[in-house]
């Protein structure tokens, strides 16, 4: 949470009114702030400060999603999220991405001590075992399929694409369960193969 707390502090210093408790400032509230800033910047805020604040908000939303994944879905999902974002940043930088301010802020984050400490803590959490929700879900499905004849089907919903891979891999270990990834057609921006939505034909096959 310290990496997220540092970003929230920078946002407040730049004139964006956000809370100081990283456990309470959610990604959606940051998105709302970003839209408000674009529509009606604070009186007296120069345009380049507006751009920088918007870039800070984008980076903060990325970290907020990682925090949400770690707390609600699992450390493995959070690590995959941050690795994918870093790879996208690397490709944009090598390709001469136009959003130079956003790239610079991401680089500052990736090089910071608190960011590397966060990744280290996530790795420790990953090594310690899966999120309790995963174990509880696996136990529930094991009981269900043990009590029902072959042919029974179950859909497990998750709110973030980044958690689908970890969830599918965990459930596939349950005896009697054949787990398949099922993601709607719409694909997130920059989606890799693990996050892309399924075509209608693929959905029917599953």
PDB file of C-alpha atoms in Angstrom:
ATOM      1  CA  UNK A   1       0.000   0.000   0.000  1.00  0.00           C
ATOM      2  CA  UNK A   2       2.957   2.371   0.481  1.00  0.00           C
ATOM      3  CA  UNK A   3       3.531   2.709  -3.276  1.00  0.00           C
ATOM      4  CA  UNK A   4      -0.136   3.647  -3.674  1.00  0.00           C
ATOM      5  CA  UNK A   5       0.011   6.009  -0.681  1.00  0.00           C
ATOM      6  CA  UNK A   6       2.973   7.836  -2.273  1.00  0.00           C
ATOM      7  CA  UNK A   7       1.018   8.311  -5.514  1.00  0.00           C
ATOM      8  CA  UNK A   8      -2.006   9.656  -3.651  1.00  0.00           C
ATOM      9  CA  UNK A   9       0.253  12.128  -1.858  1.00  0.00           C
ATOM     10  CA  UNK A  10       1.624  13.345  -5.206  1.00  0.00           C
ATOM     11  CA  UNK A  11      -1.922  13.793  -6.470  1.00  0.00           C
ATOM     12  CA  UNK A  12      -2.849  15.946  -3.486  1.00  0.00           C
ATOM     13  CA  UNK A  13       0.330  17.992  -3.965  1.00  0.00           C
ATOM     14  CA  UNK A  14      -0.655  18.599  -7.586  1.00  0.00           C
ATOM     15  CA  UNK A  15      -4.061  19.926  -6.554  1.00  0.00           C
ATOM     16  CA  UNK A  16      -6.240  16.847  -7.027  1.00  0.00           C
ATOM     17  CA  UNK A  17      -8.512  16.227  -4.068  1.00  0.00           C
ATOM     18  CA  UNK A  18      -8.142  12.560  -3.154  1.00  0.00           C
ATOM     19  CA  UNK A  19      -8.075  10.815   0.213  1.00  0.00           C
ATOM     20  CA  UNK A  20      -4.898   9.745   1.969  1.00  0.00           C
ATOM     21  CA  UNK A  21      -5.958   6.221   2.946  1.00  0.00           C
ATOM     22  CA  UNK A  22      -4.957   3.804   0.131  1.00  0.00           C
ATOM     23  CA  UNK A  23      -7.340   1.187   1.500  1.00  0.00           C
ATOM     24  CA  UNK A  24     -10.310   3.487   0.877  1.00  0.00           C
ATOM     25  CA  UNK A  25      -9.429   5.263  -2.400  1.00  0.00           C
ATOM     26  CA  UNK A  26     -10.718   2.925  -5.102  1.00  0.00           C
ATOM     27  CA  UNK A  27      -9.862   2.834  -8.780  1.00  0.00           C
ATOM     28  CA  UNK A  28     -13.340   4.022  -9.799  1.00  0.00           C
ATOM     29  CA  UNK A  29     -13.054   7.191  -7.691  1.00  0.00           C
ATOM     30  CA  UNK A  30      -9.739   8.004  -9.403  1.00  0.00           C
ATOM     31  CA  UNK A  31     -11.342   7.507 -12.815  1.00  0.00           C
ATOM     32  CA  UNK A  32     -14.125   9.887 -11.785  1.00  0.00           C
ATOM     33  CA  UNK A  33     -11.524  12.450 -10.679  1.00  0.00           C
ATOM     34  CA  UNK A  34      -9.732  12.121 -14.003  1.00  0.00           C
ATOM     35  CA  UNK A  35     -12.946  12.812 -15.933  1.00  0.00           C
ATOM     36  CA  UNK A  36     -13.762  15.778 -13.691  1.00  0.00           C
ATOM     37  CA  UNK A  37     -10.270  17.182 -14.179  1.00  0.00           C
ATOM     38  CA  UNK A  38     -10.557  16.914 -17.961  1.00  0.00           C
ATOM     39  CA  UNK A  39     -14.011  18.529 -18.010  1.00  0.00           C
ATOM     40  CA  UNK A  40     -13.383  21.320 -15.485  1.00  0.00           C
ATOM     41  CA  UNK A  41      -9.803  21.862 -14.256  1.00  0.00           C
ATOM     42  CA  UNK A  42      -9.420  23.824 -10.997  1.00  0.00           C
ATOM     43  CA  UNK A  43      -9.334  27.586 -11.488  1.00  0.00           C
ATOM     44  CA  UNK A  44      -5.777  28.790 -11.957  1.00  0.00           C
ATOM     45  CA  UNK A  45      -4.283  25.360 -12.731  1.00  0.00           C
ATOM     46  CA  UNK A  46      -2.032  25.699 -15.763  1.00  0.00           C
ATOM     47  CA  UNK A  47      -2.558  23.261 -18.617  1.00  0.00           C
ATOM     48  CA  UNK A  48       0.746  21.420 -18.203  1.00  0.00           C
ATOM     49  CA  UNK A  49      -0.130  20.866 -14.526  1.00  0.00           C
ATOM     50  CA  UNK A  50      -3.483  19.450 -15.627  1.00  0.00           C
ATOM     51  CA  UNK A  51      -1.706  17.022 -17.969  1.00  0.00           C
ATOM     52  CA  UNK A  52       0.683  15.948 -15.214  1.00  0.00           C
ATOM     53  CA  UNK A  53      -2.153  15.440 -12.741  1.00  0.00           C
ATOM     54  CA  UNK A  54      -4.025  13.314 -15.304  1.00  0.00           C
ATOM     55  CA  UNK A  55      -0.879  11.238 -15.876  1.00  0.00           C
ATOM     56  CA  UNK A  56      -0.516  10.771 -12.107  1.00  0.00           C
ATOM     57  CA  UNK A  57      -4.143   9.618 -11.975  1.00  0.00           C
ATOM     58  CA  UNK A  58      -3.540   7.055 -14.726  1.00  0.00           C
ATOM     59  CA  UNK A  59      -0.546   5.591 -12.887  1.00  0.00           C
ATOM     60  CA  UNK A  60      -2.461   5.639  -9.593  1.00  0.00           C
ATOM     61  CA  UNK A  61      -5.344   3.725 -11.193  1.00  0.00           C
ATOM     62  CA  UNK A  62      -2.923   1.071 -12.406  1.00  0.00           C
ATOM     63  CA  UNK A  63      -1.523   0.638  -8.892  1.00  0.00           C
ATOM     64  CA  UNK A  64      -5.030   0.736  -7.380  1.00  0.00           C
ATOM     65  CA  UNK A  65      -6.026  -2.197  -9.576  1.00  0.00           C
ATOM     66  CA  UNK A  66      -2.972  -4.118  -8.390  1.00  0.00           C
ATOM     67  CA  UNK A  67      -3.893  -3.396  -4.774  1.00  0.00           C
ATOM     68  CA  UNK A  68      -7.448  -4.598  -5.401  1.00  0.00           C
ATOM     69  CA  UNK A  69      -6.173  -7.775  -7.027  1.00  0.00           C
ATOM     70  CA  UNK A  70      -3.811  -8.531  -4.146  1.00  0.00           C
ATOM     71  CA  UNK A  71      -6.418  -7.953  -1.454  1.00  0.00           C
ATOM     72  CA  UNK A  72      -9.428  -9.547  -3.134  1.00  0.00           C
ATOM     73  CA  UNK A  73      -8.096 -12.078  -5.641  1.00  0.00           C
ATOM     74  CA  UNK A  74      -4.509 -13.107  -4.885  1.00  0.00           C
ATOM     75  CA  UNK A  75      -0.858 -12.096  -5.051  1.00  0.00           C
ATOM     76  CA  UNK A  76      -0.219 -14.051  -8.266  1.00  0.00           C
ATOM     77  CA  UNK A  77      -2.877 -12.033 -10.087  1.00  0.00           C
ATOM     78  CA  UNK A  78      -1.411  -8.774  -8.782  1.00  0.00           C
ATOM     79  CA  UNK A  79       2.119  -9.734  -9.839  1.00  0.00           C
ATOM     80  CA  UNK A  80       0.896 -10.651 -13.335  1.00  0.00           C
ATOM     81  CA  UNK A  81      -0.890  -7.293 -13.543  1.00  0.00           C
ATOM     82  CA  UNK A  82       2.221  -5.286 -12.659  1.00  0.00           C
ATOM     83  CA  UNK A  83       4.460  -7.335 -14.946  1.00  0.00           C
ATOM     84  CA  UNK A  84       2.105  -6.840 -17.863  1.00  0.00           C
ATOM     85  CA  UNK A  85       1.917  -3.099 -17.236  1.00  0.00           C
ATOM     86  CA  UNK A  86       5.710  -2.864 -17.083  1.00  0.00           C
ATOM     87  CA  UNK A  87       6.002  -4.758 -20.371  1.00  0.00           C
ATOM     88  CA  UNK A  88       3.471  -2.431 -22.025  1.00  0.00           C
ATOM     89  CA  UNK A  89       5.445   0.545 -20.694  1.00  0.00           C
ATOM     90  CA  UNK A  90       8.680  -0.916 -22.105  1.00  0.00           C
ATOM     91  CA  UNK A  91       7.126  -1.424 -25.550  1.00  0.00           C
ATOM     92  CA  UNK A  92       5.685   2.104 -25.584  1.00  0.00           C
ATOM     93  CA  UNK A  93       9.015   3.600 -24.552  1.00  0.00           C
ATOM     94  CA  UNK A  94      10.910   1.668 -27.230  1.00  0.00           C
ATOM     95  CA  UNK A  95       8.301   2.671 -29.795  1.00  0.00           C
ATOM     96  CA  UNK A  96       8.607   6.359 -28.950  1.00  0.00           C
ATOM     97  CA  UNK A  97       5.201   6.633 -27.276  1.00  0.00           C
ATOM     98  CA  UNK A  98       3.640  10.075 -27.453  1.00  0.00           C
ATOM     99  CA  UNK A  99       2.491  10.177 -23.837  1.00  0.00           C
ATOM    100  CA  UNK A 100       5.945  11.086 -22.579  1.00  0.00           C
ATOM    101  CA  UNK A 101       4.752  12.387 -19.211  1.00  0.00           C
ATOM    102  CA  UNK A 102       2.901   9.176 -18.442  1.00  0.00           C
ATOM    103  CA  UNK A 103       5.933   7.122 -19.476  1.00  0.00           C
ATOM    104  CA  UNK A 104       8.186   9.228 -17.278  1.00  0.00           C
ATOM    105  CA  UNK A 105       5.931   8.853 -14.245  1.00  0.00           C
ATOM    106  CA  UNK A 106       5.768   5.100 -14.751  1.00  0.00           C
ATOM    107  CA  UNK A 107       9.553   4.943 -14.978  1.00  0.00           C
ATOM    108  CA  UNK A 108       9.847   6.877 -11.717  1.00  0.00           C
ATOM    109  CA  UNK A 109       7.487   4.377 -10.108  1.00  0.00           C
ATOM    110  CA  UNK A 110       9.282   1.316 -11.460  1.00  0.00           C
ATOM    111  CA  UNK A 111      12.649   2.615 -10.255  1.00  0.00           C
ATOM    112  CA  UNK A 112      11.436   3.563  -6.786  1.00  0.00           C
ATOM    113  CA  UNK A 113      12.457   1.582  -3.727  1.00  0.00           C
ATOM    114  CA  UNK A 114       8.875   1.360  -2.483  1.00  0.00           C
ATOM    115  CA  UNK A 115       7.750  -0.261  -5.764  1.00  0.00           C
ATOM    116  CA  UNK A 116      10.393  -2.977  -5.560  1.00  0.00           C
ATOM    117  CA  UNK A 117       9.533  -3.526  -1.918  1.00  0.00           C
ATOM    118  CA  UNK A 118       5.891  -3.958  -2.929  1.00  0.00           C
ATOM    119  CA  UNK A 119       6.812  -6.594  -5.539  1.00  0.00           C
ATOM    120  CA  UNK A 120       8.932  -8.371  -2.950  1.00  0.00           C
ATOM    121  CA  UNK A 121       6.005  -8.464  -0.501  1.00  0.00           C
ATOM    122  CA  UNK A 122       3.702  -9.776  -3.225  1.00  0.00           C
ATOM    123  CA  UNK A 123       6.217 -12.522  -4.044  1.00  0.00           C
ATOM    124  CA  UNK A 124       6.305 -13.480  -0.359  1.00  0.00           C
ATOM    125  CA  UNK A 125       2.512 -13.612  -0.339  1.00  0.00           C
ATOM    126  CA  UNK A 126       2.482 -15.736  -3.488  1.00  0.00           C
ATOM    127  CA  UNK A 127       4.979 -18.182  -1.943  1.00  0.00           C
ATOM    128  CA  UNK A 128       2.893 -18.389   1.238  1.00  0.00           C
ATOM    129  CA  UNK A 129      -0.113 -19.747  -0.655  1.00  0.00           C
ATOM    130  CA  UNK A 130      -3.214 -18.735  -2.555  1.00  0.00           C
ATOM    131  CA  UNK A 131      -5.849 -16.259  -1.439  1.00  0.00           C
ATOM    132  CA  UNK A 132      -8.361 -17.788   1.042  1.00  0.00           C
ATOM    133  CA  UNK A 133     -11.151 -17.115  -1.472  1.00  0.00           C
ATOM    134  CA  UNK A 134      -9.541 -19.520  -3.945  1.00  0.00           C
ATOM    135  CA  UNK A 135      -9.314 -22.321  -1.387  1.00  0.00           C
ATOM    136  CA  UNK A 136     -12.912 -21.718  -0.287  1.00  0.00           C
ATOM    137  CA  UNK A 137     -14.129 -21.762  -3.906  1.00  0.00           C
ATOM    138  CA  UNK A 138     -12.203 -24.958  -4.625  1.00  0.00           C
ATOM    139  CA  UNK A 139     -13.691 -26.646  -1.547  1.00  0.00           C
ATOM    140  CA  UNK A 140     -17.200 -25.562  -2.532  1.00  0.00           C
ATOM    141  CA  UNK A 141     -16.827 -26.932  -6.064  1.00  0.00           C
ATOM    142  CA  UNK A 142     -15.292 -30.159  -4.815  1.00  0.00           C
ATOM    143  CA  UNK A 143     -18.324 -30.702  -2.587  1.00  0.00           C
ATOM    144  CA  UNK A 144     -20.748 -29.772  -5.363  1.00  0.00           C
ATOM    145  CA  UNK A 145     -19.299 -32.115  -7.981  1.00  0.00           C
ATOM    146  CA  UNK A 146     -18.942 -34.866  -5.411  1.00  0.00           C
ATOM    147  CA  UNK A 147     -22.645 -34.612  -4.590  1.00  0.00           C
ATOM    148  CA  UNK A 148     -23.931 -34.290  -8.170  1.00  0.00           C
ATOM    149  CA  UNK A 149     -23.682 -36.664 -11.130  1.00  0.00           C
ATOM    150  CA  UNK A 150     -21.481 -36.092 -14.141  1.00  0.00           C
ATOM    151  CA  UNK A 151     -22.670 -33.358 -16.467  1.00  0.00           C
ATOM    152  CA  UNK A 152     -23.139 -30.725 -13.789  1.00  0.00           C
ATOM    153  CA  UNK A 153     -21.722 -27.308 -14.696  1.00  0.00           C
ATOM    154  CA  UNK A 154     -20.779 -24.281 -12.620  1.00  0.00           C
ATOM    155  CA  UNK A 155     -19.790 -20.739 -13.580  1.00  0.00           C
ATOM    156  CA  UNK A 156     -17.533 -18.795 -11.218  1.00  0.00           C
ATOM    157  CA  UNK A 157     -17.598 -15.034 -11.779  1.00  0.00           C
ATOM    158  CA  UNK A 158     -14.734 -12.652 -11.070  1.00  0.00           C
ATOM    159  CA  UNK A 159     -14.688  -8.879 -11.482  1.00  0.00           C
ATOM    160  CA  UNK A 160     -11.191  -8.442 -12.963  1.00  0.00           C
ATOM    161  CA  UNK A 161      -9.679 -10.161 -16.003  1.00  0.00           C
ATOM    162  CA  UNK A 162      -6.283 -10.314 -14.326  1.00  0.00           C
ATOM    163  CA  UNK A 163      -7.613 -12.826 -11.796  1.00  0.00           C
ATOM    164  CA  UNK A 164      -9.004 -15.275 -14.369  1.00  0.00           C
ATOM    165  CA  UNK A 165      -5.714 -17.091 -15.075  1.00  0.00           C
ATOM    166  CA  UNK A 166      -4.920 -17.689 -11.395  1.00  0.00           C
ATOM    167  CA  UNK A 167      -8.505 -18.735 -10.651  1.00  0.00           C
ATOM    168  CA  UNK A 168      -8.648 -21.165 -13.591  1.00  0.00           C
ATOM    169  CA  UNK A 169      -5.286 -22.731 -12.705  1.00  0.00           C
ATOM    170  CA  UNK A 170      -6.302 -23.183  -9.074  1.00  0.00           C
ATOM    171  CA  UNK A 171      -9.674 -24.759  -9.866  1.00  0.00           C
ATOM    172  CA  UNK A 172      -8.124 -27.080 -12.447  1.00  0.00           C
ATOM    173  CA  UNK A 173      -6.324 -28.827  -9.565  1.00  0.00           C
ATOM    174  CA  UNK A 174      -9.625 -29.837  -7.970  1.00  0.00           C
ATOM    175  CA  UNK A 175     -10.470 -33.495  -8.576  1.00  0.00           C
ATOM    176  CA  UNK A 176     -13.405 -33.874 -10.925  1.00  0.00           C
ATOM    177  CA  UNK A 177     -13.221 -30.274 -12.174  1.00  0.00           C
ATOM    178  CA  UNK A 178     -12.386 -29.281 -15.745  1.00  0.00           C
ATOM    179  CA  UNK A 179     -11.803 -25.555 -15.523  1.00  0.00           C
ATOM    180  CA  UNK A 180     -12.007 -23.310 -18.597  1.00  0.00           C
ATOM    181  CA  UNK A 181     -11.351 -19.604 -18.951  1.00  0.00           C
ATOM    182  CA  UNK A 182     -14.481 -17.792 -20.131  1.00  0.00           C
ATOM    183  CA  UNK A 183     -14.101 -14.090 -20.926  1.00  0.00           C
ATOM    184  CA  UNK A 184     -16.610 -12.046 -22.917  1.00  0.00           C
ATOM    185  CA  UNK A 185     -15.826 -10.850 -26.434  1.00  0.00           C
ATOM    186  CA  UNK A 186     -14.750  -7.327 -25.508  1.00  0.00           C
ATOM    187  CA  UNK A 187     -10.982  -7.140 -24.998  1.00  0.00           C
ATOM    188  CA  UNK A 188      -9.196  -4.731 -22.708  1.00  0.00           C
ATOM    189  CA  UNK A 189      -6.787  -2.276 -24.281  1.00  0.00           C
ATOM    190  CA  UNK A 190      -3.430  -3.911 -24.798  1.00  0.00           C
ATOM    191  CA  UNK A 191      -4.800  -7.339 -23.908  1.00  0.00           C
ATOM    192  CA  UNK A 192      -2.413 -10.265 -24.126  1.00  0.00           C
ATOM    193  CA  UNK A 193      -3.575 -13.786 -24.957  1.00  0.00           C
ATOM    194  CA  UNK A 194      -4.530 -14.537 -21.339  1.00  0.00           C
ATOM    195  CA  UNK A 195      -6.884 -11.543 -21.127  1.00  0.00           C
ATOM    196  CA  UNK A 196      -8.459 -11.428 -24.598  1.00  0.00           C
ATOM    197  CA  UNK A 197     -12.161 -12.054 -24.856  1.00  0.00           C
ATOM    198  CA  UNK A 198     -13.426 -15.223 -26.530  1.00  0.00           C
ATOM    199  CA  UNK A 199     -15.108 -15.145 -29.910  1.00  0.00           C
ATOM    200  CA  UNK A 200     -18.735 -16.258 -30.120  1.00  0.00           C
ATOM    201  CA  UNK A 201     -17.606 -19.587 -31.573  1.00  0.00           C
ATOM    202  CA  UNK A 202     -15.173 -20.108 -28.690  1.00  0.00           C
ATOM    203  CA  UNK A 203     -17.871 -19.211 -26.151  1.00  0.00           C
ATOM    204  CA  UNK A 204     -20.252 -21.791 -27.653  1.00  0.00           C
ATOM    205  CA  UNK A 205     -17.475 -24.411 -27.551  1.00  0.00           C
ATOM    206  CA  UNK A 206     -16.871 -23.798 -23.832  1.00  0.00           C
TER     207      UNK A 206
END
